[in-house]
Coordinates of N, CA and C in Angstrom, one line a residue:
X10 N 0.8 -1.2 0.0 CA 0.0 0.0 0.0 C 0.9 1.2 0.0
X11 N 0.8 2.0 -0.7 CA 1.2 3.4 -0.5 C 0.8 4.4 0.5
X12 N 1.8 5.5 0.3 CA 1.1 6.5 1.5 C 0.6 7.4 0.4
X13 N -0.1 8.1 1.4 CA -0.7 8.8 0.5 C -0.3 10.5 1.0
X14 N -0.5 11.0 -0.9 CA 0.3 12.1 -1.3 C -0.1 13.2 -1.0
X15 N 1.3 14.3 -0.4 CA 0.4 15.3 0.4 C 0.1 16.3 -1.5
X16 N -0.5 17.5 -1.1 CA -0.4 18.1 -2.2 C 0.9 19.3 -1.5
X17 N 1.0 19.8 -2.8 CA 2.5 20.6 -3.0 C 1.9 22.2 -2.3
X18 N 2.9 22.4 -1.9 CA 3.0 24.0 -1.1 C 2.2 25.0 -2.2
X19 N 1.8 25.7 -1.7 CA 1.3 26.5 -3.1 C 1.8 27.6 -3.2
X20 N 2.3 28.6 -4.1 CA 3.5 29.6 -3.7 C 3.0 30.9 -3.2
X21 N 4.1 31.5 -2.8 CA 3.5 32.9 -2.3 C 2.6 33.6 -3.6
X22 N 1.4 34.7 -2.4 CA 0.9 35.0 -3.6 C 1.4 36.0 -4.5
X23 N 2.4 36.6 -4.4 CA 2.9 37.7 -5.4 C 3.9 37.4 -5.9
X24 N 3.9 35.4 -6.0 CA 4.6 34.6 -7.6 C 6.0 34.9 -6.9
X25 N 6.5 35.5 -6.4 CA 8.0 35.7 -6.3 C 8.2 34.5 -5.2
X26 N 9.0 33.4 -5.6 CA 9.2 32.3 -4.4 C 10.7 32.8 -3.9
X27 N 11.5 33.9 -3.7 CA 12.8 33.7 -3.4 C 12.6 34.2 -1.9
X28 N 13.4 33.9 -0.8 CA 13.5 33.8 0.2 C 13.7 35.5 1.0
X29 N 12.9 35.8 2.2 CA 13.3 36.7 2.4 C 14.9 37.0 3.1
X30 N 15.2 38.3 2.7 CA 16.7 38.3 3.2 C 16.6 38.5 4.4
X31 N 17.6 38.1 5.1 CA 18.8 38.2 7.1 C 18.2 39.4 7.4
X32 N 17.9 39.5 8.4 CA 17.9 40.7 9.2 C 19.3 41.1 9.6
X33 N 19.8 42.1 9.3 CA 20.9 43.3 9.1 C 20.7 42.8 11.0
X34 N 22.5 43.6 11.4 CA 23.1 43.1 12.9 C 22.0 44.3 13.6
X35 N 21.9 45.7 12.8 CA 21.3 46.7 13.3 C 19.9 46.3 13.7
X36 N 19.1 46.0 13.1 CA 17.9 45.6 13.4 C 17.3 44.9 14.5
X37 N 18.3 43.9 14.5 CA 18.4 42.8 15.2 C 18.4 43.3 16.9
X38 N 19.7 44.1 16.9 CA 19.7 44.6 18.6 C 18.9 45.4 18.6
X39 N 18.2 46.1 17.6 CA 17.1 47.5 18.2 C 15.6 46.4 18.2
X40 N 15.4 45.6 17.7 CA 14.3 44.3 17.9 C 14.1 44.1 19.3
X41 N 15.5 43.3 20.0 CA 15.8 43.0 20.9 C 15.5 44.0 22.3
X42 N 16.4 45.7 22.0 CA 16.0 46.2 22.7 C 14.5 46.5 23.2
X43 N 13.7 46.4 21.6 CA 11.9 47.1 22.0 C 11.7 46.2 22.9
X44 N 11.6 44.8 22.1 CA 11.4 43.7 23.4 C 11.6 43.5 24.9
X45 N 12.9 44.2 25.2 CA 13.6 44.0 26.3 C 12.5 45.5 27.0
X46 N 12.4 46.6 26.6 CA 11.0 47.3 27.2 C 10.2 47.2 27.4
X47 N 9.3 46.8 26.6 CA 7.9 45.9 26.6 C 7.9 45.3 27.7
X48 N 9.2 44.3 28.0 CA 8.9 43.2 29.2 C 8.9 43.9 30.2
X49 N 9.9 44.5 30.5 CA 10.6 45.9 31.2 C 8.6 46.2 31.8
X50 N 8.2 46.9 30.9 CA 6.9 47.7 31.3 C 5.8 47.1 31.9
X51 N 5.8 45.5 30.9 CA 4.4 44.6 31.2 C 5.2 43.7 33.0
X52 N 6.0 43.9 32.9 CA 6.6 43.3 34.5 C 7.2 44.2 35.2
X53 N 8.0 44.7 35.3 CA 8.9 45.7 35.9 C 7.7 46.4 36.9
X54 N 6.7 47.1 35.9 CA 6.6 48.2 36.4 C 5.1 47.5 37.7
X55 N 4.5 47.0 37.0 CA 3.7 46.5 38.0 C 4.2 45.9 39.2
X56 N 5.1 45.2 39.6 CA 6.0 44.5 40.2 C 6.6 45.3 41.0
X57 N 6.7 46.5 40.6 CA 7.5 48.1 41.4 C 6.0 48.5 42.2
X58 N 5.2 48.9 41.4 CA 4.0 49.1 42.0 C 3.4 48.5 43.5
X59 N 3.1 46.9 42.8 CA 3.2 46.3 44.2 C 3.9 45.9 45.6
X60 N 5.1 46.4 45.1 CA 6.2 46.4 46.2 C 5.8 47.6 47.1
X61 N 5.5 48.6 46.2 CA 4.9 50.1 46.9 C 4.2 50.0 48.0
X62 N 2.8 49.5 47.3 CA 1.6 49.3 48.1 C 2.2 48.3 49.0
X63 N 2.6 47.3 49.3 CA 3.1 46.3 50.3 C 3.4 47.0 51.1
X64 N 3.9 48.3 50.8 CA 5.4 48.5 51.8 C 4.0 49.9 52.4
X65 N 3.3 50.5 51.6 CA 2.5 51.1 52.6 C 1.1 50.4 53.1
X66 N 1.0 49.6 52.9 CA -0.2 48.5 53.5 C 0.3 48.2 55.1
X67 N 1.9 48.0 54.6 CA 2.2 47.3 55.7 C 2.4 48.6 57.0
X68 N 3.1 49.7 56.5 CA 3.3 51.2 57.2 C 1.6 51.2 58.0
X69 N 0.7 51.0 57.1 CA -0.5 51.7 57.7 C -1.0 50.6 58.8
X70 N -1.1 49.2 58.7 CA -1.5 48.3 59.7 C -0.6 48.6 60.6
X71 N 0.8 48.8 60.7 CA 1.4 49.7 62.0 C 0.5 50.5 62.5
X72 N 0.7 51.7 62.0 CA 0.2 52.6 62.4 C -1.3 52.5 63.4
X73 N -2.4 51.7 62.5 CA -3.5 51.4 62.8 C -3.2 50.4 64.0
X74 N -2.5 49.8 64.3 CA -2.0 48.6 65.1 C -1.8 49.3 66.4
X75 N -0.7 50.9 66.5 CA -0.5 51.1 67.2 C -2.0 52.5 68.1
X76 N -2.4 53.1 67.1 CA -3.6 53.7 67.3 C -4.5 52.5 68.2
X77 N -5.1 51.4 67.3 CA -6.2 50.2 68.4 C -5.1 49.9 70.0
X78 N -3.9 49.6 69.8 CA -3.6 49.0 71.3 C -3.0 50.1 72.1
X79 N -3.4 51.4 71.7 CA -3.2 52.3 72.9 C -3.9 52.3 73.9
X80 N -3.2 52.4 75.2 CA -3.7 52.4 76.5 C -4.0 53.6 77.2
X81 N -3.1 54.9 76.5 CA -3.8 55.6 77.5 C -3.8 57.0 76.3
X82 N -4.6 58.3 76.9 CA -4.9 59.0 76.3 C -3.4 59.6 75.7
X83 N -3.7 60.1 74.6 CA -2.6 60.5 73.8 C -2.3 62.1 73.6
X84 N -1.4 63.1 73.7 CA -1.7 64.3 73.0 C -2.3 64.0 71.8
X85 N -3.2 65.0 71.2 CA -3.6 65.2 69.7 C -5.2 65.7 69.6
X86 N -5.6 66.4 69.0 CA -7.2 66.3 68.9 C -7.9 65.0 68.3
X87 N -8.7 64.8 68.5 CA -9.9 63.6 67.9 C -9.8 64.0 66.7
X88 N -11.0 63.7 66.0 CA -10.6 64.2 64.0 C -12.1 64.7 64.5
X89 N -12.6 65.6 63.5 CA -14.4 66.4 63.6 C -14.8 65.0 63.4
X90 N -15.2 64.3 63.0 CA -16.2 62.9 62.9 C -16.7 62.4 64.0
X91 N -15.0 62.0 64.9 CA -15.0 61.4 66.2 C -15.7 62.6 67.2
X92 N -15.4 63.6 67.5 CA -15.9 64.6 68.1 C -17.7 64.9 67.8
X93 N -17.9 65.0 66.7 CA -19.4 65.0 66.1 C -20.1 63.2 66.7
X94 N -19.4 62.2 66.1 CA -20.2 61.1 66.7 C -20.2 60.5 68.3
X95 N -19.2 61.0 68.6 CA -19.5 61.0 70.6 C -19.6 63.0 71.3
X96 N -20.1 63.1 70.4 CA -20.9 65.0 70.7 C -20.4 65.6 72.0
X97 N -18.5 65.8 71.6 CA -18.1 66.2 72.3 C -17.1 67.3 71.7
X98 N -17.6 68.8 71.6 CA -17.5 69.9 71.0 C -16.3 70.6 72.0
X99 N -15.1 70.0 71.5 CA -13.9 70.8 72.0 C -13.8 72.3 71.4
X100 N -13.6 73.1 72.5 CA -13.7 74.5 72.1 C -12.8 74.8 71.5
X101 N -12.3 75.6 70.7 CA -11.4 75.6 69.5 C -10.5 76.0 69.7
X102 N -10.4 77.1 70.9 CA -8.8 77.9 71.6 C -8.7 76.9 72.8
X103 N -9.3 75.4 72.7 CA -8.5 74.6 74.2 C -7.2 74.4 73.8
X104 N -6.8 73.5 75.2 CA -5.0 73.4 74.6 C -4.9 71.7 75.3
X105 N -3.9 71.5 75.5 CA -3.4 70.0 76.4 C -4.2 69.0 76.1
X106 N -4.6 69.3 74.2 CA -5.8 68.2 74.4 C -5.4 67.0 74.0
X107 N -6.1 66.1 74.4 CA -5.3 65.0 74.3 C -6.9 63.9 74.4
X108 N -6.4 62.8 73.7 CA -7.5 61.9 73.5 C -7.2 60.6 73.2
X109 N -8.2 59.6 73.1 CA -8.1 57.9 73.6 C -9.9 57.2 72.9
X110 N -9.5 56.4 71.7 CA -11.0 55.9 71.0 C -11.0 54.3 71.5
X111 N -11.3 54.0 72.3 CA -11.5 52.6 72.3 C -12.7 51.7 71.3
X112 N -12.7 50.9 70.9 CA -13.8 50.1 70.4 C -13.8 48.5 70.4
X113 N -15.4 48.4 70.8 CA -15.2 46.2 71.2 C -16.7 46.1 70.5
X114 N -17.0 45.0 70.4 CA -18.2 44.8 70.3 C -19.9 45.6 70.6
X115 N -19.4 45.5 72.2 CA -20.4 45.8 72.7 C -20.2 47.4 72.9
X116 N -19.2 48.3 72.9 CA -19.4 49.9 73.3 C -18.3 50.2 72.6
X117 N -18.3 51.5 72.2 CA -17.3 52.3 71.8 C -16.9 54.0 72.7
X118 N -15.6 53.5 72.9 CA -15.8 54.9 74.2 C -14.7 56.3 73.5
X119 N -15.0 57.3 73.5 CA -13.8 58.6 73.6 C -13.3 59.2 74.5
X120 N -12.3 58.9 74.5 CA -11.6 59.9 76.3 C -11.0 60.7 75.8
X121 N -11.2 61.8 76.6 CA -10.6 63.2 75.9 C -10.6 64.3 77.0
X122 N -9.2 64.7 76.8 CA -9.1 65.6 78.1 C -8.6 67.0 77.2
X123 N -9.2 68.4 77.8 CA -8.4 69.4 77.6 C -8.2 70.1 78.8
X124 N -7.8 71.7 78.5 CA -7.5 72.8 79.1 C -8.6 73.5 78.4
X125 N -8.6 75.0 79.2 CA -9.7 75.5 78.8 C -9.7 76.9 79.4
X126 N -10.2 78.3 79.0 CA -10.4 79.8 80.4 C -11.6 79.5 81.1
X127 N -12.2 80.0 81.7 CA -13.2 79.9 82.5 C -14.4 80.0 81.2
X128 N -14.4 81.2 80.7 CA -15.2 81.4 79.6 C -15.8 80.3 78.5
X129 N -14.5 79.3 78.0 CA -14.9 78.6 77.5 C -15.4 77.3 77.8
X130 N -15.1 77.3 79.3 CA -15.4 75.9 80.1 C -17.2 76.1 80.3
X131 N -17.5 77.5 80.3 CA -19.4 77.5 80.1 C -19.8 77.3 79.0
X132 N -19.0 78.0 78.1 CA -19.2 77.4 76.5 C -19.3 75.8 76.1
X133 N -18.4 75.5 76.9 CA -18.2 74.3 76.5 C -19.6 73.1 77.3
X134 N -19.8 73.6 78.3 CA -21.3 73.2 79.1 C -22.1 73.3 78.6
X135 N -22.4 74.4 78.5 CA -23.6 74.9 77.3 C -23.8 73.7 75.8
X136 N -22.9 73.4 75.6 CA -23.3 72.9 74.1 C -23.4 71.6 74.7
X137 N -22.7 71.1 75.6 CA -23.4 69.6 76.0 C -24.8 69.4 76.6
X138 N -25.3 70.8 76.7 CA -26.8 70.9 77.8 C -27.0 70.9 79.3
X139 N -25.5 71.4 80.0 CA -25.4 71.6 81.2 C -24.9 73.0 81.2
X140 N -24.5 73.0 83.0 CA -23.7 74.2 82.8 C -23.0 73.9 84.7
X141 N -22.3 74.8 85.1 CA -21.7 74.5 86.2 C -22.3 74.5 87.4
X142 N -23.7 75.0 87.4 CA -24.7 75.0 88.5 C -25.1 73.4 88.5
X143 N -25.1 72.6 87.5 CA -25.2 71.5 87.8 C -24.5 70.2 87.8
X144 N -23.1 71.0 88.0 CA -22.0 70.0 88.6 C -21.8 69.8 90.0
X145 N -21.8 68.6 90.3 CA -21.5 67.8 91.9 C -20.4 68.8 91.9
X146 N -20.3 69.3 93.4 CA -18.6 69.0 93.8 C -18.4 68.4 94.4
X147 N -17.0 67.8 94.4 CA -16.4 66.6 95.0 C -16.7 65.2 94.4
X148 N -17.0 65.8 93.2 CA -17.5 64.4 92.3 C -16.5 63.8 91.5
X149 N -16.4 63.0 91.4 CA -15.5 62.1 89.9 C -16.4 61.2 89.4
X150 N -17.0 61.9 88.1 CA -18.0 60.7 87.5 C -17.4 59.7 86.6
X151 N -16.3 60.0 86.6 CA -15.3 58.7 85.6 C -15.1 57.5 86.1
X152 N -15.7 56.8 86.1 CA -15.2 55.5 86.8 C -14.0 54.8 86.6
X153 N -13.6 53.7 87.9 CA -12.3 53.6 88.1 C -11.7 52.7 87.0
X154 N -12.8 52.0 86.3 CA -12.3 51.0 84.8 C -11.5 52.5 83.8
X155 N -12.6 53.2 83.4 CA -12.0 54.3 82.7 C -11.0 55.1 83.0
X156 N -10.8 55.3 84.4 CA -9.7 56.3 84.0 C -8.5 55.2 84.2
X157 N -8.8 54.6 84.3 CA -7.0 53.0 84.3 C -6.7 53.1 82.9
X158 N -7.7 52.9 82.5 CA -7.8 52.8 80.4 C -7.1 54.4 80.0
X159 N -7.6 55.3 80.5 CA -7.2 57.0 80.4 C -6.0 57.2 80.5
X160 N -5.5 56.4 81.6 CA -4.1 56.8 82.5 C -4.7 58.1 83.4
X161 N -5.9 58.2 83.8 CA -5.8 59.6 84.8 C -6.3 59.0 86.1
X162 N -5.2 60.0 87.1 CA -5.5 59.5 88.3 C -5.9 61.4 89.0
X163 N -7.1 60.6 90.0 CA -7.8 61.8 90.9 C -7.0 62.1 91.9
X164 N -6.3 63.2 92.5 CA -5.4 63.8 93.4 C -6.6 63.8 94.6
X165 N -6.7 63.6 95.6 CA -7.8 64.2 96.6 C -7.8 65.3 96.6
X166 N -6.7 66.6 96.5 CA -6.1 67.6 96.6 C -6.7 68.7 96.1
X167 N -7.4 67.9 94.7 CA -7.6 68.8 93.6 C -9.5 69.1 94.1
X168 N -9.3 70.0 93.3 CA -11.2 70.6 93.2 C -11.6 69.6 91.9
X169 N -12.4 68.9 92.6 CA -13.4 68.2 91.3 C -14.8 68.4 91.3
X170 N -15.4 68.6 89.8 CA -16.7 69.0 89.5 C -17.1 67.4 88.8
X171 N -18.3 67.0 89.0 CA -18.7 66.1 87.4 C -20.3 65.6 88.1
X172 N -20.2 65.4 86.4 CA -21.9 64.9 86.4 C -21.9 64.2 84.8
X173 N -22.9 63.4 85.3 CA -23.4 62.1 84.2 C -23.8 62.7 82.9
X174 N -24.2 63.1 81.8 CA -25.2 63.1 80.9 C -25.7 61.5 80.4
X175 N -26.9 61.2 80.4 CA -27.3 60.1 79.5 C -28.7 60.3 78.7
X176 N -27.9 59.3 77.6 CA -28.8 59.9 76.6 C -29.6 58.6 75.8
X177 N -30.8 58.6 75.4 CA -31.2 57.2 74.8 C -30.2 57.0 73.7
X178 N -30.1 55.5 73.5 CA -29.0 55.0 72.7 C -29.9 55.5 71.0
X179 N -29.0 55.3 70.1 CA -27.7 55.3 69.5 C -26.8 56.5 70.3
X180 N -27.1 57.7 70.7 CA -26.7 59.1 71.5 C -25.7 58.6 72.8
X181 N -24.5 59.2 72.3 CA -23.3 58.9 73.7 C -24.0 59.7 74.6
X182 N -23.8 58.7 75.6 CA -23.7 58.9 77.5 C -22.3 59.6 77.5
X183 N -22.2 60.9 78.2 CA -20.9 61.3 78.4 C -20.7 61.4 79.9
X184 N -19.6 61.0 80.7 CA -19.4 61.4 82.0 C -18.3 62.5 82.1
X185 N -18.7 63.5 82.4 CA -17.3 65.1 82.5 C -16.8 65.6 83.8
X186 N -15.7 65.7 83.9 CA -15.3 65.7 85.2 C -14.6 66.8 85.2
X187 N -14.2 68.1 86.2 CA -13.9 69.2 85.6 C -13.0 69.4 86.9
X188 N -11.5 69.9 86.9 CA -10.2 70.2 87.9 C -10.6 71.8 88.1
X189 N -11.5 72.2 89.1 CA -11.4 74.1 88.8 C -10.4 73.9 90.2
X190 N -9.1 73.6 90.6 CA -8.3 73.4 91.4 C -8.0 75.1 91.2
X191 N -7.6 75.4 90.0 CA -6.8 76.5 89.7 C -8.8 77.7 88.6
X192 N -9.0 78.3 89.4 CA -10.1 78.5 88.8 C -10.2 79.0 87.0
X193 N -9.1 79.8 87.2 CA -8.2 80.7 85.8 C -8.3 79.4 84.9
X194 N -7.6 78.0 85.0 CA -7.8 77.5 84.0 C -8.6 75.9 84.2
X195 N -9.5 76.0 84.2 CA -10.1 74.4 84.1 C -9.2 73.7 83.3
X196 N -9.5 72.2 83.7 CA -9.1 70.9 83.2 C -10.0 70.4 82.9
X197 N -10.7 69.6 81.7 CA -11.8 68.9 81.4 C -11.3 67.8 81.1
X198 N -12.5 66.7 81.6 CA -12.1 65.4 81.1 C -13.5 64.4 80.8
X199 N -13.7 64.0 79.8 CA -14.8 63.5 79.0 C -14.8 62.0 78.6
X200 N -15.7 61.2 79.0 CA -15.7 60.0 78.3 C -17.2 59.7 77.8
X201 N -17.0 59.9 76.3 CA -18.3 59.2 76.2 C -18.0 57.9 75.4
X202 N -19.8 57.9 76.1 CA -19.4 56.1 75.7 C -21.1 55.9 74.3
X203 N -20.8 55.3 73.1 CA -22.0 54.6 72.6 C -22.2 53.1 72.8
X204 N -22.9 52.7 72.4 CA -23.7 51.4 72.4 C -24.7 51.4 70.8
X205 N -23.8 50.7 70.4 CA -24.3 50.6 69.0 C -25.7 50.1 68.7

């Protein structure tokens, strides 16, 4: 039996069968080079990219890492959000202010301590819906879980003011506790707490 016959090549179509000619040396390396960019671009550059973001993914879970496992209140203001969502209206010329966001499950608390003049410490009553006629003296409404968490400790020494606000939930409960030790400048100290 025979094999069977292939059929014949059929020629190029513009009749000319002769072979194309060598690519010249010049061509050849500048070929090579486009290629060598191309890859360069389609790898290199993404590969650079994600190195980036790695390297700030990893910066920010620090960061965020160190913000969640703080224990005690920090210099710095809250951000307007945090301040707006636990409705605690730092007056805008306080100073030493310093703050602390806890969050779990069940509550979310803001500790926040400033300084303040007399003036602004009514100001600052006022917008929460009190005022200093209806502060205890001799009170500390902070309880002793919170201020361990705060890092603040009550001197007996000192003049303390405080009283409770509560408010129906989703609305932070705030407890404010006020140092008029030195009358010229109050000390404020605030924890509110939500319940989601």
């Amino acid at each position: 039996m025979n094999p069977p016959t292939l059929p014949r090549q059929a020629p190029p179509p513009d009749g000319d069968a002769t072979p194309l000619p060598a690519e010249d040396r010049r061509h050849v390396v500048k070929r090579r080079w486009i290629t060598a960019i191309i890859i360069l671009l389609l790898i290199g550059v993404p590969a650079g990219y994600l190195a980036i973001s790695t390297q700030q993914s990893r910066e920010s879970g620090r960061d965020k890492a160190a913000r969640i496992g703080a224990h005690k209140v920090r210099p710095g203001w809250p951000s307007r959000v945090q301040r707006s969502i636990y409705e605690v209206p730092i007056p805008p010329k306080a100073w030493r202010v310093g703050f602390l966001e806890t969050n779990n499950w069940r509550t979310s608390r803001l500790y926040t301590a400033f300084a303040v003049t007399p003036a602004d410490l009514d100001v600052f009553l006022a917008s929460v819906g009190t005022s200093r006629d209806a502060l205890t003296q001799g009170e500390v409404s902070i309880s002793a879980h919170d201020s361990e968490v705060a890092g603040w400790s009550w001197s007996p020494k000192s003049d303390w003011y405080g009283i409770t606000l509560d408010q129906p939930n989703p609305r932070p409960s705030r407890d404010i506790t006020v140092d008029l030790t030195d009358p010229e400048v109050p000390k404020v100290y605030v924890v509110s707490t939500t319940v989601p």
